[in-house]
Tab-separated table of N, CA and C in Angstrom:
chain	number	residue	atom	x	y	z
C	4	MET	N	0.869	-1.214	0.026
C	4	MET	CA	-0.115	0.155	0.131
C	4	MET	C	0.836	1.194	-0.031
C	5	LYS	N	0.663	2.189	-0.866
C	5	LYS	CA	1.156	3.453	-1.046
C	5	LYS	C	1.031	4.253	0.316
C	6	ARG	N	2.059	5.019	0.682
C	6	ARG	CA	1.959	5.879	1.838
C	6	ARG	C	1.367	7.229	1.355
C	7	PRO	N	0.534	7.731	2.316
C	7	PRO	CA	-0.051	9.032	1.754
C	7	PRO	C	0.974	10.097	1.716
C	8	THR	N	0.925	10.985	0.718
C	8	THR	CA	1.875	12.120	0.675
C	8	THR	C	1.487	13.378	1.400
C	9	THR	N	2.350	14.335	1.542
C	9	THR	CA	2.017	15.524	2.376
C	9	THR	C	0.919	16.210	1.618
C	10	SER	N	0.981	16.154	0.086
C	10	SER	CA	-0.163	16.801	-0.591
C	10	SER	C	-1.521	16.220	-0.341
C	11	HIS	N	-1.601	15.017	-0.094
C	11	HIS	CA	-2.899	14.303	0.290
C	11	HIS	C	-3.330	14.896	1.615
C	12	GLY	N	-2.468	15.155	2.521
C	12	GLY	CA	-2.828	15.824	3.756
C	12	GLY	C	-3.340	17.132	3.601
C	13	PHE	N	-2.556	17.865	2.787
C	13	PHE	CA	-3.183	19.286	2.521
C	13	PHE	C	-4.503	19.379	1.763
C	14	PHE	N	-4.659	18.418	0.777
C	14	PHE	CA	-5.953	18.255	0.213
C	14	PHE	C	-7.145	17.979	1.164
C	15	LEU	N	-6.816	16.966	2.037
C	15	LEU	CA	-7.940	16.649	3.001
C	15	LEU	C	-8.231	17.530	3.846
C	16	ALA	N	-7.096	18.341	4.390
C	16	ALA	CA	-7.367	19.398	5.342
C	16	ALA	C	-8.154	20.510	4.640
C	17	SER	N	-7.780	20.886	3.353
C	17	SER	CA	-8.572	21.911	2.663
C	17	SER	C	-10.031	21.474	2.447
C	18	VAL	N	-10.344	20.280	2.011
C	18	VAL	CA	-11.720	19.716	1.949
C	18	VAL	C	-12.378	19.827	3.329
C	19	GLY	N	-11.697	19.355	4.437
C	19	GLY	CA	-12.243	19.303	5.679
C	19	GLY	C	-12.548	20.806	6.114
C	20	ILE	N	-11.790	21.670	5.899
C	20	ILE	CA	-11.926	23.112	6.322
C	20	ILE	C	-13.222	23.751	5.626
C	21	GLY	N	-13.155	23.387	4.239
C	21	GLY	CA	-14.417	23.828	3.380
C	21	GLY	C	-15.685	23.262	3.810
C	22	ILE	N	-15.643	21.984	4.191
C	22	ILE	CA	-16.895	21.465	4.679
C	22	ILE	C	-17.305	21.975	6.100
C	23	LEU	N	-16.310	22.272	7.066
C	23	LEU	CA	-16.712	22.947	8.213
C	23	LEU	C	-17.141	24.362	8.150
C	24	ILE	N	-16.585	25.035	7.248
C	24	ILE	CA	-17.021	26.466	7.061
C	24	ILE	C	-18.416	26.416	6.307
C	25	ALA	N	-18.634	25.471	5.419
C	25	ALA	CA	-19.930	25.588	4.954
C	25	ALA	C	-21.054	25.008	5.908
C	26	ILE	N	-20.921	24.176	6.801
C	26	ILE	CA	-21.757	23.655	7.692
C	26	ILE	C	-21.902	24.926	8.688
C	27	LEU	N	-20.874	25.461	9.166
C	27	LEU	CA	-21.062	26.657	10.163
C	27	LEU	C	-21.874	27.884	9.686
C	28	THR	N	-21.629	28.002	8.436
C	28	THR	CA	-22.233	29.302	7.765
C	28	THR	C	-23.616	29.159	7.294
C	29	LEU	N	-24.018	27.797	6.899
C	29	LEU	CA	-25.254	27.448	6.351
C	29	LEU	C	-26.180	26.756	7.309
C	30	ALA	N	-25.832	26.459	8.383
C	30	ALA	CA	-26.706	25.558	9.273
C	30	ALA	C	-28.035	26.256	9.462
C	31	LYS	N	-28.010	27.408	9.865
C	31	LYS	CA	-29.254	28.299	10.159
C	31	LYS	C	-30.014	28.328	9.053
C	32	VAL	N	-29.513	28.838	7.786
C	32	VAL	CA	-30.243	29.017	6.657
C	32	VAL	C	-30.942	27.637	6.171
C	33	LEU	N	-30.023	26.619	6.259
C	33	LEU	CA	-30.758	25.461	5.738
C	33	LEU	C	-31.888	24.933	6.766
C	34	LYS	N	-31.750	25.104	7.905
C	34	LYS	CA	-32.742	24.731	8.999
C	34	LYS	C	-34.062	25.545	8.563
C	35	THR	N	-33.931	26.898	8.534
C	35	THR	CA	-35.035	27.720	8.206
C	35	THR	C	-35.637	27.267	6.792
C	36	GLN	N	-34.858	27.228	5.787
C	36	GLN	CA	-35.244	26.726	4.479
C	36	GLN	C	-35.940	25.344	4.390
C	37	LEU	N	-35.408	24.488	5.323
C	37	LEU	CA	-36.146	23.137	5.206
C	37	LEU	C	-37.410	23.133	5.820
C	38	GLU	N	-37.707	24.025	6.869
C	38	GLU	CA	-38.826	24.161	7.537
C	38	GLU	C	-40.027	24.826	6.588
C	39	THR	N	-39.508	25.829	5.656
C	39	THR	CA	-40.394	26.701	5.079
C	39	THR	C	-40.607	26.323	3.495
C	40	ASN	N	-39.471	25.767	2.987
C	40	ASN	CA	-39.435	25.512	1.494
C	40	ASN	C	-38.680	24.069	1.433
C	41	PRO	N	-39.077	22.975	1.920
C	41	PRO	CA	-38.557	21.632	1.878
C	41	PRO	C	-38.383	21.149	0.437
C	42	THR	N	-39.388	21.328	-0.459
C	42	THR	CA	-39.322	20.778	-1.686
C	42	THR	C	-38.211	21.530	-2.466
C	43	GLN	N	-38.095	22.834	-2.305
C	43	GLN	CA	-37.074	23.472	-3.094
C	43	GLN	C	-35.756	23.128	-2.677
C	44	VAL	N	-35.519	22.986	-1.402
C	44	VAL	CA	-34.262	22.487	-0.862
C	44	VAL	C	-33.821	21.310	-1.377
C	45	TRP	N	-34.627	20.213	-1.083
C	45	TRP	CA	-34.309	18.861	-1.517
C	45	TRP	C	-34.158	18.790	-3.006
C	46	SER	N	-34.895	19.657	-3.838
C	46	SER	CA	-34.665	19.725	-5.325
C	46	SER	C	-33.267	20.103	-5.561
C	47	PHE	N	-32.824	21.216	-4.922
C	47	PHE	CA	-31.538	21.745	-5.115
C	47	PHE	C	-30.384	20.659	-4.665
C	48	PHE	N	-30.660	19.896	-3.602
C	48	PHE	CA	-29.597	18.949	-3.245
C	48	PHE	C	-29.603	17.886	-4.395
C	49	PHE	N	-30.748	17.488	-4.949
C	49	PHE	CA	-30.816	16.456	-5.821
C	49	PHE	C	-30.207	17.010	-7.319
C	50	GLY	N	-30.303	18.254	-7.517
C	50	GLY	CA	-29.650	18.931	-8.745
C	50	GLY	C	-28.018	18.811	-8.528
C	51	LEU	N	-27.659	19.163	-7.425
C	51	LEU	CA	-26.215	19.063	-7.200
C	51	LEU	C	-25.675	17.590	-7.357
C	52	VAL	N	-26.300	16.593	-6.798
C	52	VAL	CA	-25.975	15.254	-6.930
C	52	VAL	C	-26.037	14.914	-8.383
C	53	LEU	N	-27.145	15.126	-9.089
C	53	LEU	CA	-27.295	14.905	-10.507
C	53	LEU	C	-26.150	15.605	-11.433
C	54	ALA	N	-25.850	16.854	-10.915
C	54	ALA	CA	-24.545	17.369	-11.885
C	54	ALA	C	-23.340	16.640	-11.639
C	55	SER	N	-23.155	16.237	-10.408
C	55	SER	CA	-21.856	15.515	-10.250
C	55	SER	C	-21.848	14.148	-10.748
C	56	ILE	N	-23.067	13.437	-10.889
C	56	ILE	CA	-23.134	12.088	-11.550
C	56	ILE	C	-22.847	12.437	-13.102
C	57	LEU	N	-23.456	13.589	-13.666
C	57	LEU	CA	-23.128	13.848	-15.162
C	57	LEU	C	-21.617	13.947	-15.359
C	58	THR	N	-20.996	14.789	-14.416
C	58	THR	CA	-19.583	14.990	-14.477
C	58	THR	C	-18.742	13.619	-14.487
C	59	VAL	N	-19.282	12.878	-13.639
C	59	VAL	CA	-18.487	11.434	-13.632
C	59	VAL	C	-18.795	10.555	-14.829
C	60	ALA	N	-20.069	10.725	-15.396
C	60	ALA	CA	-20.512	9.905	-16.445
C	60	ALA	C	-19.743	10.429	-17.780
C	61	ARG	N	-19.463	11.602	-17.847
C	61	ARG	CA	-18.725	12.232	-18.911
C	61	ARG	C	-17.186	11.711	-19.110
C	62	SER	N	-16.665	11.443	-17.809
C	62	SER	CA	-15.211	11.087	-17.760
C	62	SER	C	-15.032	9.634	-18.045
C	63	ILE	N	-16.210	8.865	-18.175
C	63	ILE	CA	-15.967	7.423	-18.440
C	63	ILE	C	-15.936	7.259	-19.958
C	64	LYS	N	-15.008	6.575	-20.439
C	64	LYS	CA	-14.756	6.382	-21.847
C	64	LYS	C	-15.121	5.125	-22.168
C	65	GLY	N	-15.775	4.961	-23.278
C	65	GLY	CA	-16.251	3.448	-23.759
C	65	GLY	C	-17.315	2.808	-22.906
C	66	TRP	N	-18.530	3.597	-23.019
C	66	TRP	CA	-19.533	3.009	-22.196
C	66	TRP	C	-19.997	1.760	-22.959
C	67	ARG	N	-19.987	0.639	-22.070
C	67	ARG	CA	-20.469	-0.755	-22.621
C	67	ARG	C	-21.813	-0.995	-22.046
C	68	PRO	N	-22.387	-2.038	-22.756
C	68	PRO	CA	-23.848	-2.306	-22.172
C	68	PRO	C	-23.846	-2.577	-20.589
C	69	SER	N	-22.774	-3.358	-20.305
C	69	SER	CA	-22.801	-3.820	-18.783
C	69	SER	C	-22.686	-2.540	-18.004
C	70	LEU	N	-22.016	-1.430	-18.350
C	70	LEU	CA	-21.813	-0.306	-17.550
C	70	LEU	C	-23.288	0.438	-17.535
C	71	ILE	N	-23.943	0.464	-18.731
C	71	ILE	CA	-25.307	1.151	-18.767
C	71	ILE	C	-26.115	0.481	-17.855
C	72	LEU	N	-26.195	-0.931	-17.909
C	72	LEU	CA	-26.954	-1.684	-17.118
C	72	LEU	C	-26.862	-1.458	-15.516
C	73	PHE	N	-25.486	-1.474	-15.220
C	73	PHE	CA	-25.248	-1.076	-13.895
C	73	PHE	C	-25.466	0.183	-13.418
C	74	ALA	N	-25.319	1.268	-14.365
C	74	ALA	CA	-25.841	2.651	-13.912
C	74	ALA	C	-27.340	2.787	-13.811
C	75	ALA	N	-28.065	2.025	-14.739
C	75	ALA	CA	-29.488	1.917	-14.573
C	75	ALA	C	-30.052	1.180	-13.205
C	76	SER	N	-29.346	0.120	-13.004
C	76	SER	CA	-29.726	-0.521	-11.745
C	76	SER	C	-29.492	0.312	-10.539
C	77	SER	N	-28.410	0.952	-10.639
C	77	SER	CA	-27.895	1.909	-9.360
C	77	SER	C	-28.984	3.017	-9.195
C	78	CYS	N	-29.466	3.566	-10.432
C	78	CYS	CA	-30.512	4.587	-10.333
C	78	CYS	C	-31.781	4.039	-9.725
C	79	LEU	N	-32.130	2.901	-10.163
C	79	LEU	CA	-33.468	2.142	-9.591
C	79	LEU	C	-33.343	1.791	-8.039
C	80	VAL	N	-32.254	1.419	-7.671
C	80	VAL	CA	-32.010	1.069	-6.232
C	80	VAL	C	-32.136	2.390	-5.419
C	81	SER	N	-31.385	3.384	-5.882
C	81	SER	CA	-31.419	4.667	-5.169
C	81	SER	C	-32.720	5.236	-5.184
C	82	TYR	N	-33.466	5.278	-6.248
C	82	TYR	CA	-35.014	5.711	-6.121
C	82	TYR	C	-35.761	4.857	-5.190
C	83	SER	N	-35.637	3.528	-5.085
C	83	SER	CA	-36.508	2.781	-4.209
C	83	SER	C	-36.090	2.994	-2.742
C	84	ILE	N	-34.724	3.428	-2.511
C	84	ILE	CA	-34.276	3.657	-1.174
C	84	ILE	C	-35.041	4.842	-0.696
C	85	LEU	N	-35.452	5.851	-1.465
C	85	LEU	CA	-36.092	7.033	-1.086
C	85	LEU	C	-37.241	6.704	-0.301
C	86	GLY	N	-37.976	5.720	-0.555
C	86	GLY	CA	-39.197	5.410	0.285
C	86	GLY	C	-39.031	4.627	1.453
C	87	VAL	N	-37.780	4.158	1.777
C	87	VAL	CA	-37.614	3.281	2.961
C	87	VAL	C	-36.935	4.179	4.003
C	88	THR	N	-36.937	5.410	4.167
C	88	THR	CA	-36.093	6.089	4.972
C	88	THR	C	-36.883	5.823	6.410
C	89	PRO	N	-36.208	5.480	7.465
C	89	PRO	CA	-36.642	5.264	8.620
C	89	PRO	C	-37.274	6.546	9.288
C	90	THR	N	-38.503	6.387	9.983
C	90	THR	CA	-38.998	7.508	10.676
C	90	THR	C	-38.281	7.947	11.924
C	91	THR	N	-37.767	6.912	12.620
C	91	THR	CA	-36.969	7.190	13.645
C	91	THR	C	-35.703	6.214	13.600
C	92	THR	N	-34.585	6.910	14.127
C	92	THR	CA	-33.346	6.003	14.444
C	92	THR	C	-32.850	6.332	15.649
C	93	PRO	N	-32.062	5.533	16.229
C	93	PRO	CA	-31.370	5.772	17.598
C	93	PRO	C	-30.654	7.013	17.680
C	94	GLU	N	-30.906	7.798	18.773
C	94	GLU	CA	-30.148	8.860	18.999
C	94	GLU	C	-28.815	8.633	19.948
C	95	THR	N	-28.511	7.446	19.847
C	95	THR	CA	-27.329	6.851	20.710
C	95	THR	C	-26.055	7.307	20.099
C	96	ASN	N	-25.043	7.293	20.980
C	96	ASN	CA	-23.709	7.764	20.497
C	96	ASN	C	-23.065	6.821	19.465
C	97	TRP	N	-23.296	5.580	19.528
C	97	TRP	CA	-22.799	4.564	18.639
C	97	TRP	C	-23.373	4.901	17.090
C	98	PHE	N	-24.607	5.264	17.142
C	98	PHE	CA	-25.292	5.468	15.781
C	98	PHE	C	-24.914	6.788	15.253
C	99	LEU	N	-24.575	7.801	16.138
C	99	LEU	CA	-24.181	9.090	15.657
C	99	LEU	C	-22.746	9.024	15.104
C	100	PHE	N	-21.942	8.160	15.751
C	100	PHE	CA	-20.461	7.886	15.278
C	100	PHE	C	-20.595	7.126	13.921
C	101	LEU	N	-21.500	6.123	13.762
C	101	LEU	CA	-21.583	5.418	12.586
C	101	LEU	C	-22.171	6.422	11.493
C	102	SER	N	-23.112	7.210	11.708
C	102	SER	CA	-23.642	8.333	10.837
C	102	SER	C	-22.464	9.023	10.255
C	103	GLY	N	-21.685	9.543	11.189
C	103	GLY	CA	-20.586	10.509	10.601
C	103	GLY	C	-19.668	9.746	9.904
C	104	ALA	N	-19.364	8.385	10.159
C	104	ALA	CA	-18.348	7.750	9.454
C	104	ALA	C	-19.023	7.276	8.031
C	105	ILE	N	-20.295	7.009	8.037
C	105	ILE	CA	-20.792	6.812	6.541
C	105	ILE	C	-20.969	8.071	5.752
C	106	ALA	N	-21.298	9.240	6.382
C	106	ALA	CA	-21.537	10.225	5.554
C	106	ALA	C	-20.274	11.001	5.096
C	107	ILE	N	-19.235	10.952	5.830
C	107	ILE	CA	-17.884	11.459	5.197
C	107	ILE	C	-17.410	10.650	4.137
C	108	ASN	N	-17.800	9.220	4.072
C	108	ASN	CA	-17.360	8.422	2.908
C	108	ASN	C	-18.053	8.806	1.698
C	109	ALA	N	-19.395	9.235	1.950
C	109	ALA	CA	-20.201	9.655	0.774
C	109	ALA	C	-19.699	10.910	0.230
C	110	MET	N	-19.269	11.873	1.010
C	110	MET	CA	-18.750	13.282	0.701
C	110	MET	C	-17.501	13.068	-0.219
C	111	ILE	N	-16.787	11.871	0.019
C	111	ILE	CA	-15.555	11.970	-0.958
C	111	ILE	C	-15.719	11.268	-2.194
C	112	LEU	N	-16.903	10.553	-2.189
C	112	LEU	CA	-17.111	9.775	-3.614
C	112	LEU	C	-18.002	10.832	-4.472
C	113	PRO	N	-17.520	10.846	-5.792
C	113	PRO	CA	-18.363	11.773	-6.667
C	113	PRO	C	-19.737	11.126	-6.856
C	114	GLY	N	-20.760	11.845	-6.701
C	114	GLY	CA	-22.075	11.481	-7.230
C	114	GLY	C	-22.903	11.048	-5.948
C	115	ILE	N	-22.186	11.159	-4.792
C	115	ILE	CA	-23.039	10.749	-3.557
C	115	ILE	C	-22.951	12.018	-2.604
C	116	SER	N	-24.048	12.209	-2.080
C	116	SER	CA	-24.091	13.392	-1.024
C	116	SER	C	-24.113	12.823	0.308
C	117	GLY	N	-23.312	13.484	1.165
C	117	GLY	CA	-23.215	13.119	2.551
C	117	GLY	C	-24.503	13.490	3.250
C	118	ALA	N	-25.001	14.560	2.806
C	118	ALA	CA	-26.349	15.233	3.406
C	118	ALA	C	-27.439	14.130	3.088
C	119	TYR	N	-27.362	13.581	1.772
C	119	TYR	CA	-28.422	12.607	1.506
C	119	TYR	C	-28.412	11.376	2.371
C	120	ILE	N	-27.043	10.913	2.506
C	120	ILE	CA	-26.917	9.712	3.402
C	120	ILE	C	-27.322	10.003	4.864
C	121	LEU	N	-27.088	11.267	5.326
C	121	LEU	CA	-27.571	11.537	6.687
C	121	LEU	C	-29.199	11.650	6.758
C	122	VAL	N	-29.812	11.992	5.652
C	122	VAL	CA	-31.158	12.061	5.589
C	122	VAL	C	-31.775	10.427	5.563
C	123	LEU	N	-31.068	9.764	4.785
C	123	LEU	CA	-31.402	8.214	4.868
C	123	LEU	C	-31.214	7.610	6.008
C	124	LEU	N	-30.186	7.967	6.816
C	124	LEU	CA	-29.974	7.512	8.155
C	124	LEU	C	-30.824	8.088	9.251
C	125	GLY	N	-31.660	9.161	8.817
C	125	GLY	CA	-32.586	9.942	9.795
C	125	GLY	C	-31.915	10.699	10.645
C	126	LYS	N	-30.725	11.411	10.431
C	126	LYS	CA	-29.837	11.998	11.230
C	126	LYS	C	-29.582	13.443	10.741
C	127	TYR	N	-30.081	13.735	9.543
C	127	TYR	CA	-29.703	15.021	8.915
C	127	TYR	C	-30.105	16.210	9.880
C	128	LYS	N	-31.462	16.215	10.261
C	128	LYS	CA	-32.132	17.241	11.014
C	128	LYS	C	-31.520	17.324	12.488
C	129	TYR	N	-31.350	16.212	12.917
C	129	TYR	CA	-30.677	16.057	14.366
C	129	TYR	C	-29.297	16.680	14.308
C	130	ILE	N	-28.510	16.383	13.391
C	130	ILE	CA	-27.026	16.843	13.280
C	130	ILE	C	-27.183	18.326	12.975
C	131	LEU	N	-28.060	18.899	12.069
C	131	LEU	CA	-28.160	20.097	11.771
C	131	LEU	C	-28.667	21.027	13.073
C	132	SER	N	-29.498	20.422	13.857
C	132	SER	CA	-29.891	21.106	15.029
C	132	SER	C	-28.699	21.066	16.048
C	133	ALA	N	-27.934	20.249	16.218
C	133	ALA	CA	-26.784	20.039	17.030
C	133	ALA	C	-25.728	21.226	16.669
C	134	VAL	N	-25.692	21.375	15.289
C	134	VAL	CA	-24.733	22.599	14.810
C	134	VAL	C	-25.336	23.950	15.307
C	135	ASN	N	-26.590	24.079	14.955
C	135	ASN	CA	-27.209	25.306	15.422
C	135	ASN	C	-27.262	25.606	16.852
C	136	ASN	N	-27.439	24.540	17.690
C	136	ASN	CA	-27.410	24.604	19.164
C	136	ASN	C	-26.042	24.609	19.821
C	137	ARG	N	-25.014	24.556	19.024
C	137	ARG	CA	-23.696	24.314	19.378
C	137	ARG	C	-23.420	23.186	20.516
C	138	ASP	N	-24.070	22.072	20.160
C	138	ASP	CA	-24.102	20.718	20.965
C	138	ASP	C	-22.653	20.252	20.685
C	139	ILE	N	-21.619	20.570	21.295
C	139	ILE	CA	-20.289	20.165	21.159
C	139	ILE	C	-20.082	18.726	21.374
C	140	PHE	N	-20.808	18.077	22.324
C	140	PHE	CA	-20.600	16.693	22.574
C	140	PHE	C	-21.266	15.757	21.429
C	141	THR	N	-22.409	16.266	20.942
C	141	THR	CA	-22.880	15.454	19.668
C	141	THR	C	-21.920	15.772	18.472
C	142	LEU	N	-21.548	16.820	18.273
C	142	LEU	CA	-20.722	17.189	17.089
C	142	LEU	C	-19.426	16.511	17.208
C	143	ALA	N	-18.848	16.279	18.337
C	143	ALA	CA	-17.549	15.611	18.608
C	143	ALA	C	-17.626	14.125	18.315
C	144	ILE	N	-18.793	13.458	18.615
C	144	ILE	CA	-19.131	12.166	18.320
C	144	ILE	C	-19.168	11.988	16.909
C	145	VAL	N	-19.954	12.848	16.113
C	145	VAL	CA	-20.120	12.681	14.803
C	145	VAL	C	-18.788	12.946	14.078
C	146	LEU	N	-17.993	14.021	14.378
C	146	LEU	CA	-16.689	14.325	13.815
C	146	LEU	C	-15.627	13.136	14.036
C	147	ALA	N	-15.772	12.504	15.285
C	147	ALA	CA	-14.963	11.382	15.554
C	147	ALA	C	-15.163	10.280	14.617
C	148	GLY	N	-16.503	9.913	14.311
C	148	GLY	CA	-16.907	8.944	13.335
C	148	GLY	C	-16.561	9.228	12.034
C	149	ALA	N	-16.626	10.556	11.682
C	149	ALA	CA	-16.098	10.895	10.334
C	149	ALA	C	-14.563	10.676	10.164
C	150	ALA	N	-13.896	11.122	11.192
C	150	ALA	CA	-12.352	10.992	11.160
C	150	ALA	C	-11.949	9.619	10.971
C	151	ILE	N	-12.435	8.663	11.704
C	151	ILE	CA	-12.243	7.252	11.682
C	151	ILE	C	-12.828	6.577	10.316
C	152	GLY	N	-13.937	7.006	10.027
C	152	GLY	CA	-14.471	6.543	8.757
C	152	GLY	C	-13.736	7.003	7.560
C	153	LEU	N	-13.265	8.335	7.674
C	153	LEU	CA	-12.422	8.717	6.364
C	153	LEU	C	-11.051	8.144	6.378
C	154	THR	N	-10.436	7.875	7.583
C	154	THR	CA	-9.140	7.125	7.506
C	154	THR	C	-9.147	5.783	7.136
C	155	THR	N	-10.309	4.902	7.547
C	155	THR	CA	-10.491	3.555	7.170
C	155	THR	C	-10.833	3.511	5.637
C	156	PHE	N	-11.659	4.393	5.261
C	156	PHE	CA	-12.170	4.251	3.802
C	156	PHE	C	-10.844	4.816	2.857
C	157	VAL	N	-10.129	5.758	3.191
C	157	VAL	CA	-9.107	5.989	2.400
C	157	VAL	C	-8.062	5.007	2.199
C	158	ARG	N	-7.770	4.168	3.357
C	158	ARG	CA	-7.042	3.036	3.265
C	158	ARG	C	-7.594	1.713	2.342
C	159	LEU	N	-8.822	1.847	2.441
C	159	LEU	CA	-9.498	0.810	1.631
C	159	LEU	C	-9.467	0.943	0.137
C	160	LEU	N	-9.755	2.287	-0.039
C	160	LEU	CA	-9.615	2.684	-1.532
C	160	LEU	C	-8.215	2.628	-2.070
C	161	SER	N	-7.196	2.945	-1.414
C	161	SER	CA	-5.847	2.898	-1.728
C	161	SER	C	-5.442	1.312	-1.863
C	162	TRP	N	-6.026	0.484	-1.179
C	162	TRP	CA	-5.682	-0.890	-1.253
C	162	TRP	C	-6.386	-1.576	-2.479
C	163	LEU	N	-7.692	-0.931	-2.924
C	163	LEU	CA	-8.366	-1.401	-4.122
C	163	LEU	C	-7.397	-1.062	-5.377
């Protein structure tokens, strides 16, 4: 396995700082907009994900029937998942840790939204409220999960 270089560390730090700034500056706006205009906000998120999917799709050279079938199947699975979002999920520390670990991995993969993953896990509004209420303990658990998840996932990706 290749060792990470200093440039990887700078890149990850830049991405992390950008994510942190975005969360801190937009949390109250998002909370308000989700309460007053939920359809428009989720449409905006969907548009961002769709744009990143199209960007990745354009970079693939030589679309084969198997790739098209895989892409179509992935879209169908994603669409079907929309209807199975749990109404309640545990608000325990282990689940918050796990949510952070899974969401950060989605954020580093093109075409997948970390916010969408948190919605599927039923923790988007909960974590958004923790940001707005400056609930340091809850945020520390989520961030610890994100740090461990990112470290583990990057090693897995480099191994592949």
